[in-house]
Coordinates of C-alpha atoms and ligand atoms in Angstrom, one line a residue:
X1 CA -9.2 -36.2 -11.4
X2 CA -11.9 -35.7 -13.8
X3 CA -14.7 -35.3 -11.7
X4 CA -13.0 -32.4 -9.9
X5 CA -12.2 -30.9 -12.8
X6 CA -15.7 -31.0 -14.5
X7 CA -16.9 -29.5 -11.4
X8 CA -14.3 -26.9 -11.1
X9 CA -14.8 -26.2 -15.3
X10 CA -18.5 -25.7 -14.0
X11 CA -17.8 -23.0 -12.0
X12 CA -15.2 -21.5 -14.0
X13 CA -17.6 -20.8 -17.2
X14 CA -20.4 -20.0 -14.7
X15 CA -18.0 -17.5 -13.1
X16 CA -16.8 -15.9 -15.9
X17 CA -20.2 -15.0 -18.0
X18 CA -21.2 -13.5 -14.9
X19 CA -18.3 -11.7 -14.8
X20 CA -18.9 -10.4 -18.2
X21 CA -22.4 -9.9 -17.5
X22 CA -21.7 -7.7 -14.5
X23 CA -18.6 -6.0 -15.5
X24 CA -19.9 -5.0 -19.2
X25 CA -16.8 -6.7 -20.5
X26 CA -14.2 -4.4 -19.0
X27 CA -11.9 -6.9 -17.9
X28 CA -9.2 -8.2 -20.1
X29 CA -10.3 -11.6 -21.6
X30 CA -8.2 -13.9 -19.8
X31 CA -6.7 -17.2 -20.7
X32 CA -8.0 -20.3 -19.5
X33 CA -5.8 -20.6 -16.1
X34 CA -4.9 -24.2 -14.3
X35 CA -4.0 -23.6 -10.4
X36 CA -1.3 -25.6 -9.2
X37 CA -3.3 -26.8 -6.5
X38 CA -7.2 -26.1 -4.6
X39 CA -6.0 -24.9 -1.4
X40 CA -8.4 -25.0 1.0
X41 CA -7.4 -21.4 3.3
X42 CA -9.2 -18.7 4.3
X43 CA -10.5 -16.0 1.7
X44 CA -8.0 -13.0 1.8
X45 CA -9.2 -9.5 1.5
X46 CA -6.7 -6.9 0.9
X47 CA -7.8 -3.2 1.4
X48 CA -5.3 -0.4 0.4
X49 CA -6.4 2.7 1.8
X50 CA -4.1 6.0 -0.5
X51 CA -3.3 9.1 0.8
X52 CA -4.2 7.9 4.5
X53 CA -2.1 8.8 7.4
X54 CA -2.1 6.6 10.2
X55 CA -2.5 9.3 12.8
X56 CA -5.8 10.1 11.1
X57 CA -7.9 7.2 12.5
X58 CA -9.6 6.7 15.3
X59 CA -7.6 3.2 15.9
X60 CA -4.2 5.2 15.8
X61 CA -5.3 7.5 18.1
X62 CA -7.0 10.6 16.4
X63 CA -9.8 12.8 17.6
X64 CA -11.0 15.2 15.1
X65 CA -10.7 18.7 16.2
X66 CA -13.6 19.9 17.9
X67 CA -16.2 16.8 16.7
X68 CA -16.9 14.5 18.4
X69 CA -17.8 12.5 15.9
X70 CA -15.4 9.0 15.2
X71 CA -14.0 9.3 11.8
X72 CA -13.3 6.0 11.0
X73 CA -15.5 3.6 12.7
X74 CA -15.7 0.8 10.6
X75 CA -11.9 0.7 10.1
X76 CA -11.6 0.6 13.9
X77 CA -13.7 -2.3 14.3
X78 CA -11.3 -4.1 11.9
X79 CA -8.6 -3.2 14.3
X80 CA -10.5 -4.0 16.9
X81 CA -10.7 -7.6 16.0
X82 CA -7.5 -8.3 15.2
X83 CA -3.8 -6.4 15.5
X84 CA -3.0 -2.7 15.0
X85 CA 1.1 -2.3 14.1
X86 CA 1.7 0.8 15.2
X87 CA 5.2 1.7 13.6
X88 CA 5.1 0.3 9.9
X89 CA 6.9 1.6 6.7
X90 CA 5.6 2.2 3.2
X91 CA 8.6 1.9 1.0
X92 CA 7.8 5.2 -1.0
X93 CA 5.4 7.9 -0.9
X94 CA 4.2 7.6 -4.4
X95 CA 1.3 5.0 -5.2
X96 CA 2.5 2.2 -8.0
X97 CA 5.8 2.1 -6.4
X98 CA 4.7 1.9 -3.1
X99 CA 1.7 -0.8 -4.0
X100 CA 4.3 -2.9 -6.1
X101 CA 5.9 -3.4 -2.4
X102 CA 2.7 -4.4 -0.5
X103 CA 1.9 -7.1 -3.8
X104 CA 5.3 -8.5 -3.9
X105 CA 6.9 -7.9 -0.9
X106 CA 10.1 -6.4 -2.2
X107 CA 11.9 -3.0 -1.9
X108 CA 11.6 -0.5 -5.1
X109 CA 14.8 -1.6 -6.3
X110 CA 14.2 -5.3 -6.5
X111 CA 10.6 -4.9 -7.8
X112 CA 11.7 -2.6 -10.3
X113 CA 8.5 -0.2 -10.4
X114 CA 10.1 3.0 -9.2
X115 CA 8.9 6.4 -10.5
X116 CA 5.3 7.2 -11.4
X117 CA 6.3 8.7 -14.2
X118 CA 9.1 8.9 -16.6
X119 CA 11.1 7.2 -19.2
X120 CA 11.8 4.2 -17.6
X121 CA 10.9 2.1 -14.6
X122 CA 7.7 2.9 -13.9
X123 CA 5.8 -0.3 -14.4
X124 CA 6.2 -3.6 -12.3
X125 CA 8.1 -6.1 -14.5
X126 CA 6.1 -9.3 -15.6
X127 CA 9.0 -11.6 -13.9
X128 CA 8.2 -10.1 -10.4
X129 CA 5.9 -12.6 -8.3
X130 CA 2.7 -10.8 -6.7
X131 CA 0.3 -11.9 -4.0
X132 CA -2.0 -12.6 -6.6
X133 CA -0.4 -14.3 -8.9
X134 CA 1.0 -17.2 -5.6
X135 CA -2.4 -17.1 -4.8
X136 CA -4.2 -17.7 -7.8
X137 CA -1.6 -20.4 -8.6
X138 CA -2.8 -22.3 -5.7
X139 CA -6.7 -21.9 -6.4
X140 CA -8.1 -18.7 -5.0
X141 CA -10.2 -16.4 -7.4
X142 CA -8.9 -13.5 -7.5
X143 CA -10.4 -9.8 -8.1
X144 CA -9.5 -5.9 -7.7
X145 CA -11.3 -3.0 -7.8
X146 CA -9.0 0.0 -8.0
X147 CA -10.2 3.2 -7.5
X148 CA -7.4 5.6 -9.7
X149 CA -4.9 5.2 -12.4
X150 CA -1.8 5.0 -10.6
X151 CA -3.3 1.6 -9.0
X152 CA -3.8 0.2 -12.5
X153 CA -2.7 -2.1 -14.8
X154 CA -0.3 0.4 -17.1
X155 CA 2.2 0.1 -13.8
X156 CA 1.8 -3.8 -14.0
X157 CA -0.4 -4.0 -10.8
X158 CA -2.6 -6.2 -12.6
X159 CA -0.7 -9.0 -12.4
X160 CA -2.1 -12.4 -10.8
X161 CA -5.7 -10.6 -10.8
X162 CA -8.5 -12.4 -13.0
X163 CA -10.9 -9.9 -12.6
X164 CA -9.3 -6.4 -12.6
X165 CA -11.8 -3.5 -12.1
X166 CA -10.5 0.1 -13.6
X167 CA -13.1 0.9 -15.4
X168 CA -13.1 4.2 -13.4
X169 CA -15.9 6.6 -13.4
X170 CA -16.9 7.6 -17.1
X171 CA -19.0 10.8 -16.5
X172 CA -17.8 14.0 -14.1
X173 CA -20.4 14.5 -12.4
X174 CA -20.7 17.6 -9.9
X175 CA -17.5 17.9 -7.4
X176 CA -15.4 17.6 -10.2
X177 CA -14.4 20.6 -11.3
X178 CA -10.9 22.1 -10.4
X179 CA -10.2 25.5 -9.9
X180 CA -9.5 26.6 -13.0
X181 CA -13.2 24.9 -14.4
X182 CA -11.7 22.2 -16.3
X183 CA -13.5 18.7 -15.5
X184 CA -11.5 15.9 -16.0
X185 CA -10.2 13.8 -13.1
X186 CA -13.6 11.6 -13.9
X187 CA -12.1 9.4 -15.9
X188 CA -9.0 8.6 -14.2
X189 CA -10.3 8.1 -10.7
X190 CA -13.7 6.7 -9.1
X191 CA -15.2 7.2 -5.4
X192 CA -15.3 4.6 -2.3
X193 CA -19.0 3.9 -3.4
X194 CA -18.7 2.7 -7.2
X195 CA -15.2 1.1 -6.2
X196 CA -17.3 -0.5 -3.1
X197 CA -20.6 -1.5 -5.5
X198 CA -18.8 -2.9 -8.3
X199 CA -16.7 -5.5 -5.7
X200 CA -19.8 -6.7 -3.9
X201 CA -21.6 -7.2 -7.0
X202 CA -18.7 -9.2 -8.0
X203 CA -18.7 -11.0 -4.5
X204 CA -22.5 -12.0 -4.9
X205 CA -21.5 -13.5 -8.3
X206 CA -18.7 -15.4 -6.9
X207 CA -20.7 -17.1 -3.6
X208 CA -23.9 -17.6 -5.8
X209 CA -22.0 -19.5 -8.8
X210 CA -20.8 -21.9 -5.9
X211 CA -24.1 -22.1 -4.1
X212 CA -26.0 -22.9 -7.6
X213 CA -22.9 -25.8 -8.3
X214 CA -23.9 -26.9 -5.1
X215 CA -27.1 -27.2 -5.5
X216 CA -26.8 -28.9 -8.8
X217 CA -25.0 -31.6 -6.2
X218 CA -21.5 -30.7 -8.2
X219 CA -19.7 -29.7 -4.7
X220 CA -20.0 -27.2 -2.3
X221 CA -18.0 -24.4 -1.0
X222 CA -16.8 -22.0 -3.4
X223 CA -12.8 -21.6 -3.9
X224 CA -11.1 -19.0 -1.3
X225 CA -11.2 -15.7 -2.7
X226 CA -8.6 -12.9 -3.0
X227 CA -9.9 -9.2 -2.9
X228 CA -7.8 -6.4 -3.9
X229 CA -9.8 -3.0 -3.5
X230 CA -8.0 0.0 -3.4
X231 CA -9.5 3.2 -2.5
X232 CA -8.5 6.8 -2.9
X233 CA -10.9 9.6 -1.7
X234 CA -8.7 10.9 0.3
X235 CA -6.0 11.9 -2.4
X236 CA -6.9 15.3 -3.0
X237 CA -9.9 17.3 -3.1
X238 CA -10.5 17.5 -6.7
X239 CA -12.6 15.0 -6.8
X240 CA -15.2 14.7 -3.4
X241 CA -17.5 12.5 -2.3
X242 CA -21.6 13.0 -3.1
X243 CA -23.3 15.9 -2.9
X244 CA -25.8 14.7 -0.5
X245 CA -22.9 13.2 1.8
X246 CA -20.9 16.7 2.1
X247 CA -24.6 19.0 2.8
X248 CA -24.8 16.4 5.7
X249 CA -21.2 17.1 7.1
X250 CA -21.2 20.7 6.6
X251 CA -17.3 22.1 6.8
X252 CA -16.9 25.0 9.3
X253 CA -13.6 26.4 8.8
X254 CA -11.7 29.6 9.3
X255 CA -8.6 29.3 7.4
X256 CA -7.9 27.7 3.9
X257 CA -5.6 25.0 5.4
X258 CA -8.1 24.0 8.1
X259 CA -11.0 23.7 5.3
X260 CA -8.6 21.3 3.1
X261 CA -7.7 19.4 6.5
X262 CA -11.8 18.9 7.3
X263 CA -12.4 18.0 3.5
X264 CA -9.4 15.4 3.9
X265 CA -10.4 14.1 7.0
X266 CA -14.3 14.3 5.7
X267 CA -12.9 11.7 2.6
X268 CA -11.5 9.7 5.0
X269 CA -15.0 9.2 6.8
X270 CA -16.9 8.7 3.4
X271 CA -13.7 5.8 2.3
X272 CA -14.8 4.3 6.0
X273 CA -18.6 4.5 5.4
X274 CA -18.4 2.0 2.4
X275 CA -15.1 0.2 4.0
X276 CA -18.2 -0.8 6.7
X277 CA -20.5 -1.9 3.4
X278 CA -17.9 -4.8 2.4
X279 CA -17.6 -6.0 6.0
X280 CA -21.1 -6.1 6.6
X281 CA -21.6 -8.0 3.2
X282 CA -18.8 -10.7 4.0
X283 CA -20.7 -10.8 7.9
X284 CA -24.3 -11.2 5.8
X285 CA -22.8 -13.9 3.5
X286 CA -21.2 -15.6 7.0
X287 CA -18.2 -15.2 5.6
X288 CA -15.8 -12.8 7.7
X289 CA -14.6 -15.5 10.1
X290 CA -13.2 -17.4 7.3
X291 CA -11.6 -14.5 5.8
X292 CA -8.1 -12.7 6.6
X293 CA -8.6 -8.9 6.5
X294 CA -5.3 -6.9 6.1
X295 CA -5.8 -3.3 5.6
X296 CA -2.5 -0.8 4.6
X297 CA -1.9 2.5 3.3
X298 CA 0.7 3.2 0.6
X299 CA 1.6 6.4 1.9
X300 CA 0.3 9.7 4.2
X301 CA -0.1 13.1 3.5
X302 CA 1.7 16.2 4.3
X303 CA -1.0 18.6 5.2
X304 CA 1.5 21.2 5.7
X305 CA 3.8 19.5 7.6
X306 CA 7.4 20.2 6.3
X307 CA 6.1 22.6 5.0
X308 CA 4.6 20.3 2.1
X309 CA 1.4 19.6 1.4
X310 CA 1.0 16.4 -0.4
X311 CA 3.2 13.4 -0.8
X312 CA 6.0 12.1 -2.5
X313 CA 8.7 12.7 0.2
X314 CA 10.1 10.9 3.1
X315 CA 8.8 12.2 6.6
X316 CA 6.9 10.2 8.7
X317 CA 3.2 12.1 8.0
X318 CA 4.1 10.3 4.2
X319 CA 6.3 7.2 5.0
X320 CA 4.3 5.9 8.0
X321 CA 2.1 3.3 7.1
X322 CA -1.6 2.3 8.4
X323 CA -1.1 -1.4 9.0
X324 CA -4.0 -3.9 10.4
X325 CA -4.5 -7.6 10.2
X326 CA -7.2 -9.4 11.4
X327 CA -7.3 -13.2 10.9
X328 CA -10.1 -15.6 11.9
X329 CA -9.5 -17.1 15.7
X330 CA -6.5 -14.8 16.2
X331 CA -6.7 -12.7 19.4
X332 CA -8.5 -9.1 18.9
X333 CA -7.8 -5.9 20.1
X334 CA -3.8 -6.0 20.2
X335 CA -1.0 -3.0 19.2
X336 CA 2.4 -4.2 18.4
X337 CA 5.2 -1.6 18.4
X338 CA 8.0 -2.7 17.1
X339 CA 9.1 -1.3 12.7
X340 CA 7.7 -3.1 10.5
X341 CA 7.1 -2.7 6.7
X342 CA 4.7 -3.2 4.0
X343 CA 6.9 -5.8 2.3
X344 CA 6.2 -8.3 5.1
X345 CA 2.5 -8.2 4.2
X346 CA 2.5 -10.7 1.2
X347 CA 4.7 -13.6 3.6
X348 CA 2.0 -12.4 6.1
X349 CA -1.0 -13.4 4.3
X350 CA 0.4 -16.7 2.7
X351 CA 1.1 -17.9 6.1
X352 CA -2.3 -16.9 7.7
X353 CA -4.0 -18.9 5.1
X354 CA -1.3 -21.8 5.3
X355 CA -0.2 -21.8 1.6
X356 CA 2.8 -24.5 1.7
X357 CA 6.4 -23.0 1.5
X358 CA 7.1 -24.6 -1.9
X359 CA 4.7 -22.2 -3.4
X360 CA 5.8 -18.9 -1.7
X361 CA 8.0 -17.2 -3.7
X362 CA 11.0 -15.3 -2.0
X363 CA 10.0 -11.8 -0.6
X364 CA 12.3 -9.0 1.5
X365 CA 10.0 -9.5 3.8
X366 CA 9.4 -11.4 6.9
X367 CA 6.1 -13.1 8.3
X368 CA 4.1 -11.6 10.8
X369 CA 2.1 -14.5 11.0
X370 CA 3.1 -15.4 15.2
X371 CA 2.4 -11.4 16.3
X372 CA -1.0 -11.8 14.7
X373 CA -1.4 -15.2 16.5
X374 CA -0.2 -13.4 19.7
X375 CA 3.5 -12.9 19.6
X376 CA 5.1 -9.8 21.3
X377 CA 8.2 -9.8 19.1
X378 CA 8.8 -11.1 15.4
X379 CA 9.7 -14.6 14.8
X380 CA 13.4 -15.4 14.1
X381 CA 13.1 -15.7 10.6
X382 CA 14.8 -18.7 9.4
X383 CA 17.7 -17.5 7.1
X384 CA 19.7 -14.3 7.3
X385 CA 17.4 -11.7 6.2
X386 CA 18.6 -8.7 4.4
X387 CA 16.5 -6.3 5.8
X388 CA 17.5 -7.2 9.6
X389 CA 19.4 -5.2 11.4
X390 CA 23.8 -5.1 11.3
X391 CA 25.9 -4.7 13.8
X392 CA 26.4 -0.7 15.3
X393 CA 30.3 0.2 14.6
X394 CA 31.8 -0.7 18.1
X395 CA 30.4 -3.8 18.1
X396 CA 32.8 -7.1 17.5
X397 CA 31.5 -9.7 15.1
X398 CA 31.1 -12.2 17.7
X399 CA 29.6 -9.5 20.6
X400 CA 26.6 -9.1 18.0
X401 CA 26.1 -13.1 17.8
X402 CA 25.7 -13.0 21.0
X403 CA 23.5 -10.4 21.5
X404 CA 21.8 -11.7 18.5
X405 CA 21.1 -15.0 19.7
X406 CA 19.3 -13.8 22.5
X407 CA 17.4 -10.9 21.2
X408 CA 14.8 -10.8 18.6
X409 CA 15.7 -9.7 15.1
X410 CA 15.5 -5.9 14.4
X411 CA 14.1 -4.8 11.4
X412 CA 15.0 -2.3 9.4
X413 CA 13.1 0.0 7.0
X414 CA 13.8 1.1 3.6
X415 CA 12.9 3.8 1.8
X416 CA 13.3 6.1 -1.2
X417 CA 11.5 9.1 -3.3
X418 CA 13.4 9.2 -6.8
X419 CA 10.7 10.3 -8.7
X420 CA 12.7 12.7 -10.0
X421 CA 15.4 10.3 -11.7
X422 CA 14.2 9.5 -14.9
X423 CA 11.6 12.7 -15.2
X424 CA 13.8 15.4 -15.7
X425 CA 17.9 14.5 -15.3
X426 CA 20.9 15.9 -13.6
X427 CA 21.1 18.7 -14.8
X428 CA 17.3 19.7 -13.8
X429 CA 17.7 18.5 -10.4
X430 CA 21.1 20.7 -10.0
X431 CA 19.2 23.8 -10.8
X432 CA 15.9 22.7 -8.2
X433 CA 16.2 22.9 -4.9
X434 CA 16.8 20.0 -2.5
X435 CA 13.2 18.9 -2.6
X436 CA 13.9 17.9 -6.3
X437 CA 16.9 15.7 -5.2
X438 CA 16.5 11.7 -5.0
X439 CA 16.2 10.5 -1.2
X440 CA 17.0 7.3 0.0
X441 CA 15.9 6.5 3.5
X442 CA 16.4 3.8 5.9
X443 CA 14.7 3.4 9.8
X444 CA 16.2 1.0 12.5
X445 CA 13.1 2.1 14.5
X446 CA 14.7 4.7 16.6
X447 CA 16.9 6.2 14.4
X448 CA 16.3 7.4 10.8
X449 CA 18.2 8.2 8.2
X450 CA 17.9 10.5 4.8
X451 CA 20.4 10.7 1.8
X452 CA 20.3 13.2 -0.4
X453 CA 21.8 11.8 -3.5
X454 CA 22.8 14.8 -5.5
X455 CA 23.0 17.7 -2.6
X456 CA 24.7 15.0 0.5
X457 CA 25.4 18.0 2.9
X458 CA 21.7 18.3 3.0
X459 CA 21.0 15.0 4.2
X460 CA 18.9 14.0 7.5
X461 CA 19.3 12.0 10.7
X462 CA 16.3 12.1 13.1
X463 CA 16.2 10.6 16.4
X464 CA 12.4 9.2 16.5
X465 CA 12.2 8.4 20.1
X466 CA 12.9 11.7 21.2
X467 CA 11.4 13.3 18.1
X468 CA 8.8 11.8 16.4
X469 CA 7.8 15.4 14.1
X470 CA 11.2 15.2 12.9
X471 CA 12.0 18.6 14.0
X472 CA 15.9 18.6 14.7
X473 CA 18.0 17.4 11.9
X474 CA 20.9 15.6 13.6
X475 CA 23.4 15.1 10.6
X476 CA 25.4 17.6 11.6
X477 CA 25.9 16.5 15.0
X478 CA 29.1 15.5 15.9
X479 CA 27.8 13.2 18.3
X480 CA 25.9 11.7 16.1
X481 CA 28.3 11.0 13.8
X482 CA 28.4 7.3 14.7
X483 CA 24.7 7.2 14.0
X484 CA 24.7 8.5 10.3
X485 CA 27.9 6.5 9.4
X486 CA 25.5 3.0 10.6
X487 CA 22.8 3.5 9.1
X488 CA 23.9 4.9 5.7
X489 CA 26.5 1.9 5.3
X490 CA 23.1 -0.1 6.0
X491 CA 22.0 1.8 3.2
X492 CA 25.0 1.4 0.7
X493 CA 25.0 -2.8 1.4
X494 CA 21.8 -2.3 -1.0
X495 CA 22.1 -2.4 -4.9
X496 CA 19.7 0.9 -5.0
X497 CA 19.9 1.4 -8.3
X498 CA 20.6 -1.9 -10.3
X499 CA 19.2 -0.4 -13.6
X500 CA 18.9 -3.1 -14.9
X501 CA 15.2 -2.8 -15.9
X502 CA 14.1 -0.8 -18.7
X503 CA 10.0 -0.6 -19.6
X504 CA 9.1 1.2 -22.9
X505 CA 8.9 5.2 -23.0
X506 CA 5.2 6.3 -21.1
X507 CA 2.8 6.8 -23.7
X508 CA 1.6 10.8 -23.8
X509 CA -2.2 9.7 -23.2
X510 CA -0.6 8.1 -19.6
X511 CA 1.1 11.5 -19.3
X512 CA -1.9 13.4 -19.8
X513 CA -4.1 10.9 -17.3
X514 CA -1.9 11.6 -14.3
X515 CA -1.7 15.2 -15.2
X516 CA -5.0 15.4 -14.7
X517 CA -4.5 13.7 -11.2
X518 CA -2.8 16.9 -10.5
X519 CA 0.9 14.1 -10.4
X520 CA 2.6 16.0 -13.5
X521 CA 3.2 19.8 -13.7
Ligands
ZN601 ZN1 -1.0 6.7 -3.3

């Protein structure tokens, strides 16, 4: 149609010198790009929170110590319009690998990204499919704004994004300084409020290139949009938020620990504060009821629990993921309970903005779609799906299609921290303790499960029902026996480490970036 495609040319160029205008050229210059099709759907915005344990918002339950003041307000209110799930999995506790999961809806060892850094394997392979690459192909614009280096485009997270925002904060400013007086985290991570300005400045560009088109009478609405912003103030203290902001939240603490627990929950509160600016610009531009808001974290913190402080382990306070969806004329204000994962976020979305099958690529995955329409249990999916749960041991083949048919499907979880595989080597981890071992860990929702690769003896079985801190390692339970043979054959089914995927050596200036994030020792 040449008329459509005059108009859409229109708004393309229009588009695009804005871009440049407002983004001072930082952007890769991109090809000129042909959707498949102009799906009509909702716009989708995508909100990874890092570093941010569920049990650290107000709509999971948390009441800061002794305040009364709500520390997440704004992220509540997305909850409270739309669905909290309550028991959902990141697939690692370190940021590209785990945000590779969310974008493509695959498990580390099919998406391929799975260190953060190392010789091989830490960047998401161009043949892998992301959420913004099926939904640019089918006519959304798509934008991110990330808001640290391990979100960026050296791990391949760029793919499917025609506007991709890491131009992170050039000058260290005051709150940057570590404790040895070196200032240098500026570069490689920015603060909720640039992340937050830069994406509504692009969002004003985007709805006024379609109002001018359609005032020049070449067509109306804009094409749906997909927003990726990532934030990470609450990833460690080294960088905090403004001056003025912390002398108006004043930190009274006794203890070291309980001043780095106020400070995270205080970044938490400032990531909120301008998580409430985007909603209240989409409400201003009267368009958050046509737009599907999924918010997920790509992994906790330790705080001390486990006696570890940050991330890049496998207990729950890391592994547990915040999970919210709320979709236009879906019912508000509902929990579901039941495991679920971050990989079922991309089939999600493409549903909930009705993107025909023939364009969904496959995923691990399974839609949510009907519990965000209401549902109390997941939807059968339509073909056997790997991740769904086996039979137990003592079960016949035929008992569990029977009991199959009539309940709904189980999901399981997977997870794994091998971080440590292509850092240092065998003989490295030998000498380390257990903490330096590579962990693979699956979840049927009660029961969960922890390998330890190259020390097996050490390996985990928690019973989360009855202990959700993860207190009494069960392993060596006799009686549990049964328990730990399930769900590690669960775990051995997988190909966990195909290695077949080899990306070039890290350069040493990457190195040196996530050094300065405090990743590399
Ligand atoms: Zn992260």
């Amino acid at each position: 149609m040449m008329f459509a495609e005059a108009r859409s040319e229109v708004r393309r160029v229009g588009l695009a010198l804005l871009t440049i205008v407002l983004l001072g050229g930082c952007s890769e210059p991109e090809p000129p790009f042909e959707p498949l099709i102009e799906h009509d759907g909702p716009n989708v915005l995508l909100i990874t929170l890092d570093t941010t344990r569920a049990d650290h918002l107000g709509c999971y339950g948390y009441q800061r110590p002794g305040n009364p003041r709500p520390i997440s307000p704004h992220l509540d209110a997305i909850a409270a319009r739309g669905t909290v799930f309550t028991n959902a999995f990141c697939t690692a506790s370190i940021t590209p690998v785990s945000h590779a999961s969310i974008l493509t809806g695959q498990n580390p060892y099919t998406h391929g990204l799975r260190v953060l850094h190392g010789l091989h394997e830490y960047r998401l392979p161009d043949e892998a499919e992301t959420l913004g690459e099926t939904l640019r192909s089918v006519g959304y614009e798509t934008a991110a704004f990330v808001s640290a280096f391990p979100a960026g485009s050296r791990f391949g997270l760029a793919q499917g994004m025609a506007t991709f925002d890491e131009d992170f904060l050039q000058d260290a400013e005051s709150g940057i300084v570590t404790a040895d007086g070196t200032v240098n985290t500026g570069q490689n991570q920015r603060r909720a409020g640039d992340t937050t300005d830069r994406a509504l400045a692009w969002l004003d560009a985007h709805l006024e290139t379609a109002e001018k088109t359609d005032e020049a009478g070449q067509g109306g609405a804009a094409r749906p949009f997909f927003l990726w912003l990532h934030y990470f103030d609450p990833h460690d203290p080294a960088l905090l938020p403004p001056r003025e902001y912390l002398d108006a939240r004043p930190i009274v603490a006794a203890t070291r620990s309980e001043q780095l627990k106020q400070t995270y929950d205080l970044e938490i509160e400032y990531m909120d504060h301008h998580i409430g600016r985007v909603i209240e610009a989409l409400k201003a531009r009267d368009e958050l009821d046509n737009t599907v808001v999924v918010v997920v974290s790509d992994h906790g913190e330790g705080l001390g629990d486990h006696n570890w402080w940050t991330h890049g382990i496998l207990y729950q306070e890391q592994i547990r993921a915040v999970m919210i969806v709320a979709a236009p004329g879906q019912p508000a204000a509902r929990t579901f309970e039941p495991l679920v994962r971050i990989i079922d976020i991309m089939p999600t979305v493409l549903e909930l903005v009705g993107v025909d099958s023939t364009y969904i690529p496959p995923t691990e995955g399974v839609s949510l779609a009907s519990v965000v329409a209401g549902a109390k249990s997941i939807d059968r999916p339509p073909s056997p799906q790997p991740d769904s749960s086996e039979p137990g041991l003592n079960e016949s083949a035929e008992e569990s299609r029977e009991a199959d048919a009539e309940a709904p499907p189980r999901l399981v979880a997977y997870f794994d921290a091998v971080n440590t595989l292509s850092a240092y080597g065998e003989t490295f981890l030998r000498q380390r303790g257990r903490r330096d071992d590579m962990l693979f860990g699956i979840c049927d929702g009660r029961w969960k499960y922890i390998h330890h690769f190259h020390h097996e003896t050490e390996s985990e079985l928690y019973d989360l029902e009855n202990d959700p801190g993860e207190r009494k390692n069960l392993y060596g339970d006799p009686q549990q026996r049964r328990q730990a043979a399930r769900l590690l054959k669960l775990l051995l089914e997988r190909d966990l480490m195909p290695g077949k995927r080899r990306s070039e050596a890290m350069a040493a200036e990457d190195i040196e970036r996530l050094r300065s994030l405090g990743y590399v020792k």
